[in-house]
Amino acid sequence: MIEQLARLGRTGLLALERLGRGHLLLLAILKGMTEIVRRPFLLIAQMFSVGVLSILIVGISGLFVGMVLGLQGYYVLSQFGAEESLGVMVAASLVRELGPVVTALLFAGRAGSALTAEIGLMKATEQLSGLEMMAVDPVKRILAPRFFAGFLSMPLLAALFSALGILGGYLVSVGLLGVDEGAFWSQMQHKIDLHEDIYNGVIKSLVFGVVCTWIALFQGYDAVPTSEGVSRATTRTVVHSAFAVLGLDFVLTALMFGD
Amino acid sequence: MCPECGELGDGLDGHYSDWRQSRLCSFWPGAPGWWRAWPLLRLEAGADGRYTMSDSQAEPLVKIRGLRFSRGEKRIFDGVDIDIQRHRVTAIMGPSGTGKTTLLKLIGGQLQPEAGTVIVDGKDIHALPLDALYKLRIRMGMMFQSGALLTDIDVFENVAYPLREHTSLSEEMIRKLVLLKLEAVGLRGARDLMPSELSGGMARRVALARAVALDPMMIMYDEPFTGQDPISMGVLVELIRELNDASRLTSIIVSHDVQETAEIADHIYVISQGKVIEHGTPEELMDSQSAWVKQFMHGLPDGPVRFHYPAPDLAQDFFRHSTGGRP
Ligand SMILES: Nc1ncnc2c1ncn2[C@@H]1O[C@H](COP(=O)(O)OP(=O)(O)OP(=O)(O)O)[C@@H](O)[C@H]1O
Ligand SMILES: [Mg+2]
């Protein structure tokens, strides 16, 4: 009994310690921003591997999600004779919710896990130690550029997701189901609000960008430096990111749209 | 309970307590006293003066006093005093697992000791603010046991890395310097290979070239001779000696190759079980009366040093399976 209580307490303390370390790391990364101003090419290289290499998976997923939205939306809306609103429905759900959320989930799987594995292996092979001994701060040189690359890539990827999603919705509803093209676009233009919908979506994806990249970098930097430790850390990155994104999405939605 | 493996413990054993001893704790260089005193963080920075004023040439370059360091329950160092004299080759020897690599990391300021001080060039390295520590590290080269080369760039770029990072030399100059350093370790022809294409011994030689790229005041070699064939071994021994004498460097060599080490070292420290067992010139140690040192220096299988990690009797262990594994 006492044993179990002690166990519980210990687990709690360890979790808190981990959380604390995570925040210390975030602070250090933010302080490392100066390095990026000095060496912008570091950021550009990371934008490529974090952002550009994720374009394909994000784009294709966006297209298909938009097409499915078009199909499903049509069956519901046509029951009320409101097919003309299909454009609004597709665009709103993409820009407000699916764009940021699904992009973040894909990002965690594609880029986040790669970041964790990369940093974790650098730690396991003493490359991070080696940098420290060469008087190069790995937090500034390795982590900070990756962090800002993730932060900047996420909204761009989410925008791409939404844009291709709308295109997919258009192809299905106008091309396949015969919804009026003019109504599709004009209703969308009329109803989608810059502040209410688009800005809020961008804010969401910025938040997700910070959280997903932070989790990925922390898990890599904090990984037990063995192959098993790195593989566990990679799994944790994906799981924690998914939880964090879905949980935060609820909170942000409640704050933004629930008045 | 350890979140990694479920093992029960106070979180202070080995693998996942590592961070507390690492520089994660030094994220906050200007931290107030309560933070440094926080027991969990185990920061025992030398409280008052960061710089101990003593820069005269006669002073040892590295002065270790009363060093204590543990990994979890295991005490790695318990009151170690070591002096590394300037412009000499000092060897640290000891059986595998005594903490030789750990000692180098403590000297480099990568780990925080529990007690004791490490003074490098007159500065208490564990009380230095982060930026001063990095400044000092520019003048310390370290050759890692594993090489620790950056795997995403080739051999040439690895050696050029510290030059690009800390100097503003022209590309032409960097090229010349890098080729010179690679020539010295016999790997000028391997400049375009990636680290994954190198053998262990080659990787270590590249690491050596990288460690001396900035012409530091001190170089720490972690097992430079392991994995070298007799020819490159001879070249390395000569190179280390030459580097030390020509550039007025100070060298610390960690090794258990008694022959080679005795050949180039001016002074040898033998450590075991957390203590300095004996130190002196190679000749003194070879003639040592201590049974322990005798056994180690001459590589005798029998003596006070045990080859085995502490374990129950072999026969006992064999017939133990019915009661299930661990004692
Ligand atoms: N990250 C770590 N976590 C826990 N224990 C560690 C860690 N690193 C090393 N140790 C322990 O510290 C002790 C000293 O390790 P170290 O690597 O310094 O030995 P060494 O003298 O360099 O050995 P070798 O000659 O084999 O390289 C070992 O017993 C090892 O089990
Ligand atoms: Mg070692």
Coordinates of C-alpha atoms and ligand atoms in Angstrom, one line a residue:
Chain A
M1 CA 0.0 0.0 0.0
I2 CA 2.7 2.5 1.1
E3 CA 4.8 1.0 -1.7
Q4 CA 2.1 1.9 -4.2
L5 CA 1.7 5.4 -2.9
A6 CA 5.4 5.9 -3.0
R7 CA 5.4 4.7 -6.6
L8 CA 2.6 7.0 -7.5
G9 CA 4.4 10.0 -5.9
R10 CA 7.6 9.1 -7.6
T11 CA 6.0 8.8 -11.0
G12 CA 4.3 12.2 -10.4
L13 CA 7.6 13.8 -9.4
L14 CA 9.4 12.4 -12.4
A15 CA 6.7 13.7 -14.7
L16 CA 6.9 17.1 -13.2
E17 CA 10.7 17.1 -13.6
R18 CA 10.4 16.1 -17.2
L19 CA 7.9 19.0 -17.7
G20 CA 10.3 21.3 -16.0
R21 CA 13.2 20.2 -18.2
G22 CA 11.0 20.6 -21.2
H23 CA 10.3 24.2 -20.3
L24 CA 14.0 24.9 -19.6
L25 CA 14.8 23.6 -23.0
L26 CA 12.1 25.8 -24.6
L27 CA 13.6 28.8 -22.9
A28 CA 17.1 28.0 -24.1
I29 CA 15.8 27.5 -27.7
L30 CA 14.1 30.8 -27.6
K31 CA 17.3 32.4 -26.4
G32 CA 19.0 30.7 -29.4
M33 CA 17.0 32.8 -31.8
T34 CA 19.9 35.2 -32.1
E35 CA 22.0 32.5 -33.8
I36 CA 19.4 32.3 -36.6
V37 CA 19.6 36.0 -37.3
R38 CA 23.4 35.5 -37.6
R39 CA 23.2 32.4 -39.8
P40 CA 19.9 32.4 -41.7
F41 CA 21.1 29.6 -43.9
L42 CA 20.7 27.2 -41.0
L43 CA 17.0 28.0 -40.9
I44 CA 16.6 27.7 -44.6
A45 CA 18.2 24.2 -44.7
Q46 CA 15.9 23.1 -41.9
M47 CA 12.8 24.7 -43.6
F48 CA 13.6 22.4 -46.5
S49 CA 13.9 19.2 -44.5
V50 CA 11.0 20.0 -42.1
G51 CA 8.7 21.8 -44.4
V52 CA 9.4 21.2 -48.1
L53 CA 9.8 17.4 -47.6
S54 CA 6.3 17.3 -45.9
I55 CA 4.6 19.1 -48.8
L56 CA 3.7 15.9 -50.7
I57 CA 2.1 14.0 -47.9
V58 CA 0.2 17.1 -46.7
G59 CA -0.9 18.1 -50.2
I60 CA -2.2 14.7 -51.1
S61 CA -4.0 14.2 -47.8
G62 CA -5.6 17.7 -48.2
L63 CA -6.9 16.8 -51.6
F64 CA -8.5 13.6 -50.5
V65 CA -9.9 15.1 -47.3
G66 CA -11.5 17.8 -49.4
M67 CA -13.0 15.3 -51.8
V68 CA -14.5 13.3 -49.0
L69 CA -15.9 16.4 -47.4
G70 CA -17.5 17.3 -50.8
L71 CA -19.1 13.8 -51.0
Q72 CA -20.3 13.6 -47.4
G73 CA -21.5 17.2 -47.3
Y74 CA -23.4 16.8 -50.5
Y75 CA -25.5 13.9 -49.1
V76 CA -26.4 15.8 -46.0
L77 CA -27.0 19.2 -47.6
S78 CA -29.0 17.9 -50.5
Q79 CA -31.5 16.5 -48.1
F80 CA -32.3 20.1 -47.3
G81 CA -31.9 21.4 -50.8
A82 CA -28.9 23.4 -49.7
E83 CA -26.3 22.1 -52.1
E84 CA -25.2 25.6 -52.9
S85 CA -23.7 25.9 -49.5
L86 CA -21.4 23.0 -50.1
G87 CA -18.5 25.4 -50.8
V88 CA -19.0 27.2 -47.5
M89 CA -19.1 23.9 -45.6
V90 CA -16.0 22.5 -47.2
A91 CA -14.0 25.7 -46.8
A92 CA -15.1 26.4 -43.3
S93 CA -14.4 23.0 -41.9
L94 CA -11.0 22.9 -43.7
V95 CA -9.8 26.4 -42.7
R96 CA -11.1 26.3 -39.1
E97 CA -10.5 22.7 -38.1
L98 CA -9.3 20.1 -40.4
G99 CA -6.5 22.1 -42.0
P100 CA -4.6 23.0 -38.8
V101 CA -5.4 19.7 -37.0
V102 CA -4.8 17.1 -39.7
T103 CA -1.7 19.0 -40.9
A104 CA -0.3 18.9 -37.3
L105 CA -1.0 15.2 -37.0
L106 CA 0.7 14.5 -40.3
F107 CA 3.5 16.8 -39.4
A108 CA 4.1 15.0 -36.1
G109 CA 4.2 11.7 -38.0
R110 CA 6.4 12.9 -40.9
A111 CA 8.6 15.6 -39.6
G112 CA 8.3 15.3 -35.8
S113 CA 9.4 11.7 -35.6
A114 CA 12.3 12.4 -37.9
L115 CA 13.4 15.3 -35.7
T116 CA 13.3 13.2 -32.6
A117 CA 15.2 10.3 -34.2
E118 CA 17.8 12.7 -35.6
I119 CA 18.5 14.5 -32.3
G120 CA 18.3 11.3 -30.3
L121 CA 20.9 9.6 -32.5
M122 CA 23.1 12.6 -32.4
K123 CA 23.0 12.4 -28.7
A124 CA 23.6 8.6 -28.7
T125 CA 26.6 8.9 -31.0
E126 CA 28.1 11.8 -28.8
Q127 CA 27.7 14.3 -31.6
L128 CA 26.0 16.7 -29.3
S129 CA 28.8 16.2 -26.7
G130 CA 31.3 16.7 -29.5
L131 CA 29.7 20.0 -30.5
E132 CA 29.8 21.2 -26.9
M133 CA 33.5 20.4 -26.6
M134 CA 34.1 22.4 -29.8
A135 CA 32.5 25.3 -28.0
V136 CA 29.4 25.1 -30.2
D137 CA 26.1 25.2 -28.3
P138 CA 24.0 22.4 -29.7
V139 CA 20.8 24.0 -28.5
K140 CA 21.6 27.1 -30.6
R141 CA 23.1 25.4 -33.5
I142 CA 21.0 22.2 -33.8
L143 CA 17.7 22.7 -31.9
A144 CA 16.9 26.4 -32.5
P145 CA 16.9 26.3 -36.3
R146 CA 14.7 23.2 -36.3
F147 CA 12.3 24.8 -33.9
F148 CA 11.8 27.9 -35.9
A149 CA 11.6 25.9 -39.1
G150 CA 8.7 23.9 -37.6
F151 CA 7.0 27.0 -36.3
L152 CA 7.1 28.7 -39.7
S153 CA 6.4 25.6 -41.8
M154 CA 3.2 24.6 -40.0
P155 CA 0.9 27.5 -41.0
L156 CA 2.2 27.2 -44.6
L157 CA 1.6 23.5 -44.7
A158 CA -1.9 24.0 -43.2
A159 CA -2.6 26.7 -45.8
L160 CA -1.6 24.2 -48.5
F161 CA -3.7 21.5 -47.0
S162 CA -6.8 23.8 -46.9
A163 CA -6.2 25.1 -50.4
L164 CA -5.8 21.6 -51.9
G165 CA -8.8 20.5 -49.8
I166 CA -11.0 23.2 -51.3
L167 CA -9.8 22.2 -54.7
G168 CA -10.7 18.6 -54.0
G169 CA -14.1 19.6 -52.7
Y170 CA -14.6 21.7 -55.9
L171 CA -13.7 18.8 -58.1
V172 CA -16.1 16.4 -56.5
S173 CA -19.0 18.7 -56.0
V174 CA -18.9 20.7 -59.2
G175 CA -17.3 18.2 -61.5
L176 CA -18.8 15.0 -60.2
L177 CA -22.1 15.9 -58.4
G178 CA -23.1 18.8 -60.5
V179 CA -23.3 21.6 -57.9
D180 CA -23.6 25.1 -59.5
E181 CA -20.1 26.4 -59.9
G182 CA -21.0 30.1 -59.3
A183 CA -22.9 29.3 -56.2
F184 CA -20.1 27.2 -54.8
W185 CA -17.5 30.0 -55.1
S186 CA -19.7 33.0 -54.4
Q187 CA -21.2 31.5 -51.2
M188 CA -17.8 30.6 -50.0
Q189 CA -16.5 34.1 -50.7
H190 CA -19.5 35.6 -49.0
K191 CA -19.5 33.5 -45.8
I192 CA -15.9 32.8 -45.0
D193 CA -14.6 35.6 -42.7
L194 CA -11.0 36.7 -42.7
H195 CA -10.8 37.2 -39.0
E196 CA -13.3 34.6 -37.7
D197 CA -12.2 31.8 -39.9
I198 CA -8.8 32.3 -41.5
Y199 CA -6.9 34.2 -38.8
N200 CA -8.2 31.8 -36.2
G201 CA -7.1 28.9 -38.3
V202 CA -3.6 30.4 -38.7
I203 CA -3.4 31.0 -34.9
K204 CA -4.2 27.4 -34.4
S205 CA -1.6 26.1 -36.7
L206 CA 1.1 28.4 -35.2
V207 CA 0.3 27.0 -31.8
F208 CA 0.4 23.5 -33.1
G209 CA 3.7 24.2 -34.9
V210 CA 5.3 25.3 -31.6
V211 CA 3.9 22.4 -29.6
C212 CA 4.7 19.6 -32.2
T213 CA 8.2 20.8 -32.8
W214 CA 8.9 21.4 -29.2
I215 CA 7.7 18.0 -28.2
A216 CA 9.8 16.4 -31.0
L217 CA 13.0 18.3 -30.1
F218 CA 12.6 17.7 -26.4
Q219 CA 12.0 14.0 -26.8
G220 CA 15.1 13.7 -28.9
Y221 CA 17.3 15.8 -26.6
D222 CA 16.0 14.0 -23.5
A223 CA 16.1 10.5 -25.1
V224 CA 18.0 7.7 -23.4
P225 CA 21.1 7.6 -25.6
T226 CA 20.6 4.0 -26.9
S227 CA 18.8 2.6 -29.9
E228 CA 16.0 1.5 -27.7
G229 CA 15.8 4.8 -26.0
V230 CA 15.6 6.7 -29.3
S231 CA 12.9 4.4 -30.7
R232 CA 10.8 4.9 -27.6
A233 CA 11.3 8.6 -27.8
T234 CA 10.2 8.6 -31.4
T235 CA 7.0 6.8 -30.5
R236 CA 6.4 9.2 -27.6
T237 CA 6.8 12.2 -30.0
V238 CA 4.0 11.0 -32.2
V239 CA 1.7 10.0 -29.3
H240 CA 2.3 13.1 -27.2
S241 CA 1.9 15.4 -30.3
A242 CA -1.4 13.8 -31.2
F243 CA -2.8 14.2 -27.7
A244 CA -1.5 17.8 -27.4
V245 CA -2.9 18.8 -30.8
L246 CA -6.3 17.3 -30.2
G247 CA -6.6 18.7 -26.6
L248 CA -5.3 22.1 -27.5
D249 CA -7.7 22.2 -30.5
F250 CA -10.6 21.8 -28.2
V251 CA -9.4 24.5 -25.9
L252 CA -8.6 26.9 -28.7
T253 CA -11.9 26.3 -30.4
A254 CA -13.8 26.9 -27.2
L255 CA -11.8 30.2 -26.7
M256 CA -12.3 31.4 -30.3
F257 CA -15.7 30.3 -31.3
G258 CA -17.6 29.7 -28.1
D259 CA -18.9 33.0 -27.0
Chain B
M1 CA 9.8 4.4 -11.1
C2 CA 11.7 4.9 -14.3
P3 CA 9.5 6.0 -17.1
E4 CA 11.7 4.2 -19.6
C5 CA 12.0 0.7 -18.3
G6 CA 9.7 0.6 -15.3
E7 CA 12.6 -0.2 -13.0
L8 CA 12.1 0.8 -9.5
G9 CA 14.5 3.3 -8.0
D10 CA 14.8 6.8 -6.7
G11 CA 15.5 8.1 -10.2
L12 CA 19.1 8.7 -9.3
D13 CA 20.5 5.6 -10.9
G14 CA 22.3 5.8 -14.2
H15 CA 20.5 6.4 -17.3
Y16 CA 17.8 8.8 -16.7
S17 CA 19.4 10.8 -13.9
D18 CA 22.0 11.9 -16.4
W19 CA 20.5 15.2 -17.1
R20 CA 20.9 16.5 -13.6
Q21 CA 24.6 16.2 -13.9
S22 CA 24.6 17.6 -17.4
R23 CA 24.5 21.1 -18.6
L24 CA 20.8 21.2 -18.8
C25 CA 21.1 22.5 -15.4
S26 CA 23.2 25.4 -16.6
F27 CA 20.5 26.7 -18.9
W28 CA 20.2 29.5 -16.4
P29 CA 23.7 30.8 -15.9
G30 CA 22.8 33.8 -13.8
A31 CA 20.6 31.8 -11.6
P32 CA 19.9 33.0 -8.0
G33 CA 21.1 31.0 -5.1
W34 CA 17.9 29.2 -4.3
W35 CA 18.0 27.6 -7.7
R36 CA 21.5 26.4 -7.5
A37 CA 20.9 25.2 -4.0
W38 CA 17.9 23.2 -5.0
P39 CA 18.9 19.7 -4.0
L40 CA 17.3 18.0 -7.0
L41 CA 19.5 19.9 -9.4
R42 CA 22.6 19.0 -7.4
L43 CA 24.4 22.1 -8.5
E44 CA 27.3 22.8 -6.2
A45 CA 29.0 25.5 -8.1
G46 CA 31.9 27.0 -6.3
A47 CA 30.0 29.7 -4.5
D48 CA 32.0 32.9 -4.5
G49 CA 34.8 33.8 -6.8
R50 CA 34.5 32.4 -10.3
Y51 CA 38.1 33.0 -11.1
T52 CA 40.8 31.7 -8.8
M53 CA 43.6 34.0 -9.5
S54 CA 46.7 31.9 -10.4
D55 CA 47.8 32.0 -13.9
S56 CA 51.5 31.7 -13.5
Q57 CA 53.3 29.3 -15.8
A58 CA 54.5 27.1 -13.0
E59 CA 50.9 26.3 -11.9
P60 CA 49.5 23.1 -13.4
L61 CA 47.2 23.7 -16.3
V62 CA 44.6 21.5 -14.8
K63 CA 44.3 21.1 -11.1
I64 CA 41.7 18.7 -9.7
R65 CA 41.1 18.7 -6.0
G66 CA 38.9 16.4 -4.0
L67 CA 36.8 15.5 -6.9
R68 CA 33.7 13.4 -6.2
F69 CA 31.3 12.2 -8.7
S70 CA 28.6 9.4 -8.7
R71 CA 26.4 7.8 -11.3
G72 CA 23.4 6.9 -9.3
E73 CA 24.5 4.7 -6.4
K74 CA 27.8 4.1 -7.9
R75 CA 30.6 6.3 -6.8
I76 CA 32.9 6.9 -9.7
F77 CA 35.3 9.3 -8.1
D78 CA 35.9 9.7 -4.4
G79 CA 38.4 12.4 -3.6
V80 CA 40.6 12.5 -6.6
D81 CA 43.5 14.9 -6.8
I82 CA 45.3 15.3 -10.1
D83 CA 47.7 17.9 -11.5
I84 CA 48.2 18.2 -15.2
Q85 CA 51.5 20.1 -15.8
R86 CA 51.8 22.5 -18.7
H87 CA 53.5 21.3 -21.9
R88 CA 53.7 17.8 -20.7
V89 CA 52.0 14.6 -21.8
T90 CA 50.0 13.2 -18.8
A91 CA 48.4 9.8 -19.1
I92 CA 45.4 8.7 -17.1
M93 CA 45.3 4.9 -16.9
G94 CA 43.0 2.4 -15.3
P95 CA 40.9 -0.6 -15.9
S96 CA 37.9 -0.4 -18.2
G97 CA 34.9 1.3 -16.5
T98 CA 36.8 3.2 -13.8
G99 CA 35.6 6.5 -15.2
K100 CA 38.4 7.8 -17.4
T101 CA 36.0 9.1 -20.0
T102 CA 34.0 10.6 -17.2
L103 CA 37.1 12.4 -15.9
L104 CA 37.6 14.0 -19.3
K105 CA 34.0 15.1 -19.4
L106 CA 34.4 16.6 -16.0
I107 CA 37.5 18.5 -17.1
G108 CA 35.6 19.7 -20.1
G109 CA 32.8 21.0 -17.9
Q110 CA 30.2 18.7 -19.4
L111 CA 29.4 17.0 -16.1
Q112 CA 28.9 18.7 -12.8
P113 CA 30.9 17.1 -9.9
E114 CA 29.2 16.5 -6.5
A115 CA 32.1 18.0 -4.7
G116 CA 35.6 19.2 -5.4
T117 CA 37.0 21.6 -7.9
V118 CA 38.5 21.4 -11.4
I119 CA 40.6 24.4 -12.1
V120 CA 41.6 24.8 -15.8
D121 CA 44.0 27.5 -16.6
G122 CA 43.2 29.3 -13.3
K123 CA 39.4 29.1 -13.7
D124 CA 37.1 26.9 -11.8
I125 CA 35.4 25.3 -14.7
H126 CA 32.2 24.4 -12.9
A127 CA 31.6 27.8 -11.7
L128 CA 32.1 29.6 -15.0
P129 CA 29.2 31.2 -16.6
L130 CA 28.1 29.5 -19.8
D131 CA 29.7 32.0 -22.3
A132 CA 33.0 31.9 -20.4
L133 CA 32.9 28.2 -20.4
Y134 CA 32.5 28.1 -24.2
K135 CA 35.3 30.6 -24.6
L136 CA 37.6 28.3 -22.6
R137 CA 36.5 25.3 -24.6
I138 CA 37.7 26.8 -27.8
R139 CA 41.2 26.4 -26.3
M140 CA 40.5 22.8 -25.3
G141 CA 40.5 20.1 -27.9
M142 CA 38.9 16.7 -27.2
M143 CA 39.2 13.5 -29.2
F144 CA 36.3 11.3 -28.3
Q145 CA 36.5 7.6 -27.9
S146 CA 33.8 7.1 -30.5
G147 CA 35.1 9.9 -32.7
A148 CA 31.8 11.8 -32.4
L149 CA 32.1 13.1 -36.0
L150 CA 29.1 14.9 -37.4
T151 CA 27.5 12.3 -39.6
D152 CA 25.8 14.5 -42.1
I153 CA 28.9 16.2 -43.4
D154 CA 32.1 14.6 -44.9
V155 CA 35.5 14.3 -43.4
F156 CA 36.8 17.6 -44.8
E157 CA 33.8 19.5 -43.5
N158 CA 34.1 17.8 -40.1
V159 CA 37.7 19.0 -39.7
A160 CA 36.8 22.4 -41.1
Y161 CA 33.8 22.8 -38.7
P162 CA 35.6 24.3 -35.7
L163 CA 37.5 26.7 -38.1
R164 CA 34.4 27.9 -39.8
E165 CA 32.7 28.2 -36.4
H166 CA 35.3 30.2 -34.5
T167 CA 37.5 31.9 -37.1
S168 CA 36.8 34.1 -40.0
L169 CA 39.6 32.7 -42.2
S170 CA 39.2 32.7 -46.0
E171 CA 38.0 29.6 -47.7
E172 CA 41.5 29.1 -49.3
M173 CA 43.1 29.3 -45.9
I174 CA 40.6 26.8 -44.3
R175 CA 41.3 24.4 -47.2
K176 CA 45.0 24.5 -46.6
L177 CA 44.7 24.1 -42.8
V178 CA 42.3 21.2 -43.1
L179 CA 44.5 19.4 -45.7
L180 CA 47.5 19.9 -43.4
K181 CA 45.7 18.4 -40.4
L182 CA 44.4 15.5 -42.5
E183 CA 47.9 14.9 -43.9
A184 CA 49.2 14.7 -40.4
V185 CA 46.9 11.9 -39.5
G186 CA 47.4 10.2 -42.9
L187 CA 43.9 10.7 -44.2
R188 CA 44.2 13.5 -46.7
G189 CA 43.0 11.0 -49.3
A190 CA 39.8 10.3 -47.3
R191 CA 38.6 13.9 -47.3
D192 CA 35.6 13.2 -49.4
L193 CA 34.3 10.2 -47.5
M194 CA 31.4 10.4 -45.2
P195 CA 31.9 9.4 -41.5
S196 CA 29.8 6.3 -42.1
E197 CA 32.3 5.1 -44.6
L198 CA 35.2 5.2 -42.2
S199 CA 36.5 2.4 -40.0
G200 CA 36.6 3.0 -36.2
G201 CA 40.3 3.7 -36.3
M202 CA 40.1 6.1 -39.2
A203 CA 37.2 8.0 -37.5
R204 CA 39.3 8.4 -34.5
R205 CA 42.1 9.9 -36.5
V206 CA 39.8 12.3 -38.2
A207 CA 38.5 13.2 -34.7
L208 CA 42.1 13.9 -33.8
A209 CA 42.6 16.2 -36.8
R210 CA 39.4 18.0 -35.8
A211 CA 40.5 18.3 -32.2
V212 CA 43.8 20.1 -33.2
A213 CA 42.2 22.2 -35.9
L214 CA 42.1 25.3 -33.7
D215 CA 45.6 24.8 -32.3
P216 CA 44.3 24.5 -28.7
M217 CA 46.3 24.9 -25.6
M218 CA 45.3 21.5 -24.4
I219 CA 44.2 18.3 -26.0
M220 CA 42.4 15.4 -24.3
Y221 CA 42.7 12.1 -26.1
D222 CA 40.3 9.4 -25.2
E223 CA 41.8 6.1 -26.1
P224 CA 43.7 7.3 -29.2
F225 CA 45.3 3.9 -29.8
T226 CA 42.4 1.5 -29.7
G227 CA 41.6 0.1 -33.1
Q228 CA 44.8 1.3 -34.7
D229 CA 47.1 -1.1 -36.7
P230 CA 50.7 -1.2 -35.6
I231 CA 51.8 1.3 -38.3
S232 CA 49.2 4.0 -37.6
M233 CA 49.8 3.3 -33.9
G234 CA 53.5 4.2 -34.3
V235 CA 52.6 7.3 -36.4
L236 CA 50.0 8.4 -33.8
V237 CA 52.4 8.0 -30.9
E238 CA 54.9 10.1 -32.7
L239 CA 52.3 12.6 -33.8
I240 CA 50.9 13.1 -30.3
R241 CA 54.4 13.6 -28.9
E242 CA 55.3 16.0 -31.7
L243 CA 52.2 18.0 -31.4
N244 CA 52.9 18.4 -27.7
D245 CA 56.5 19.5 -28.1
A246 CA 56.3 21.6 -31.3
S247 CA 53.2 23.6 -30.4
R248 CA 53.9 23.7 -26.6
L249 CA 50.6 22.0 -26.0
T250 CA 49.5 20.2 -22.9
S251 CA 48.2 16.7 -23.6
I252 CA 46.1 14.4 -21.5
I253 CA 45.9 10.8 -22.8
V254 CA 43.4 8.3 -21.5
S255 CA 44.4 4.8 -22.4
H256 CA 45.0 1.3 -21.2
D257 CA 47.6 0.5 -23.7
V258 CA 50.5 0.3 -21.2
Q259 CA 53.3 0.0 -23.8
E260 CA 52.4 3.0 -26.0
T261 CA 51.4 5.2 -23.1
A262 CA 54.5 4.5 -21.2
E263 CA 56.4 5.4 -24.3
I264 CA 55.1 8.9 -24.7
A265 CA 53.8 10.0 -21.3
D266 CA 55.9 12.2 -19.0
H267 CA 53.7 11.4 -16.1
I268 CA 51.1 8.7 -15.5
Y269 CA 48.2 8.6 -13.1
V270 CA 46.7 5.2 -12.4
I271 CA 43.1 5.4 -11.1
S272 CA 40.9 2.6 -9.9
Q273 CA 37.8 2.4 -7.8
G274 CA 37.4 6.1 -7.5
K275 CA 40.9 6.9 -6.3
V276 CA 44.3 7.7 -7.6
I277 CA 46.3 4.5 -6.8
E278 CA 49.6 5.8 -7.8
H279 CA 51.3 8.4 -10.0
G280 CA 54.7 9.1 -11.3
T281 CA 56.9 8.8 -14.3
P282 CA 56.5 5.7 -16.5
E283 CA 59.8 4.2 -15.0
E284 CA 58.7 4.8 -11.5
L285 CA 55.4 3.0 -12.2
M286 CA 57.1 0.1 -14.0
D287 CA 59.2 -0.5 -10.9
S288 CA 56.4 0.1 -8.5
Q289 CA 56.3 -2.1 -5.4
S290 CA 52.5 -1.9 -5.2
A291 CA 51.0 -5.3 -6.2
W292 CA 48.1 -3.6 -7.9
V293 CA 50.2 -1.3 -10.1
K294 CA 52.6 -4.1 -10.9
Q295 CA 49.7 -6.3 -12.1
F296 CA 48.2 -3.5 -14.2
M297 CA 51.4 -2.2 -15.8
H298 CA 52.6 -5.7 -16.7
G299 CA 49.2 -7.1 -17.6
L300 CA 49.3 -10.1 -15.3
P301 CA 46.1 -12.1 -15.1
D302 CA 46.5 -12.8 -11.4
G303 CA 46.8 -10.3 -8.7
P304 CA 44.7 -7.9 -6.6
V305 CA 42.8 -6.6 -9.7
R306 CA 39.9 -8.8 -10.7
F307 CA 39.0 -9.2 -14.4
H308 CA 35.4 -9.9 -13.5
Y309 CA 32.7 -7.5 -12.7
P310 CA 31.6 -8.4 -9.1
A311 CA 29.4 -11.6 -9.4
P312 CA 28.7 -14.7 -7.4
D313 CA 30.7 -17.8 -8.0
L314 CA 30.4 -19.2 -11.5
A315 CA 29.3 -22.7 -10.3
Q316 CA 26.8 -21.1 -7.9
D317 CA 25.4 -19.0 -10.7
F318 CA 24.9 -22.0 -13.0
F319 CA 22.8 -23.9 -10.5
R320 CA 20.8 -20.8 -9.6
H321 CA 18.3 -20.8 -12.5
S322 CA 15.7 -22.8 -10.6
T323 CA 15.4 -20.0 -8.0
G324 CA 15.3 -17.5 -10.8
G325 CA 18.0 -15.2 -11.9
R326 CA 19.3 -12.4 -9.8
P327 CA 20.6 -12.8 -6.3
Ligands
LIG1 N1 25.4 7.9 -18.9 C1 25.7 7.0 -17.9 N2 24.8 6.7 -17.0 C2 25.1 5.8 -16.0 N3 26.3 5.3 -15.8 C3 27.3 5.6 -16.6 C4 27.1 6.5 -17.7 N4 28.2 6.6 -18.4 C5 29.1 5.9 -17.8 N5 28.6 5.3 -16.7 C6 29.3 4.4 -15.8 O1 30.4 5.1 -15.3 C7 31.5 4.3 -15.2 C8 32.7 4.9 -15.9 O2 32.4 5.1 -17.2 P1 33.5 5.6 -18.2 O3 32.9 5.6 -19.6 O4 34.1 6.9 -17.7 O5 34.6 4.5 -18.1 P2 36.1 4.4 -18.8 O6 37.1 4.4 -17.8 O7 36.2 5.4 -19.9 O8 36.0 3.0 -19.5 P3 36.6 2.5 -20.9 O9 38.1 2.3 -20.7 O10 36.0 1.2 -21.1 O11 36.3 3.5 -21.9 C9 31.1 3.0 -15.8 O12 31.0 2.0 -14.8 C10 29.8 3.1 -16.4 O13 29.0 2.0 -16.0
MG2 MG 36.2 5.5 -21.9

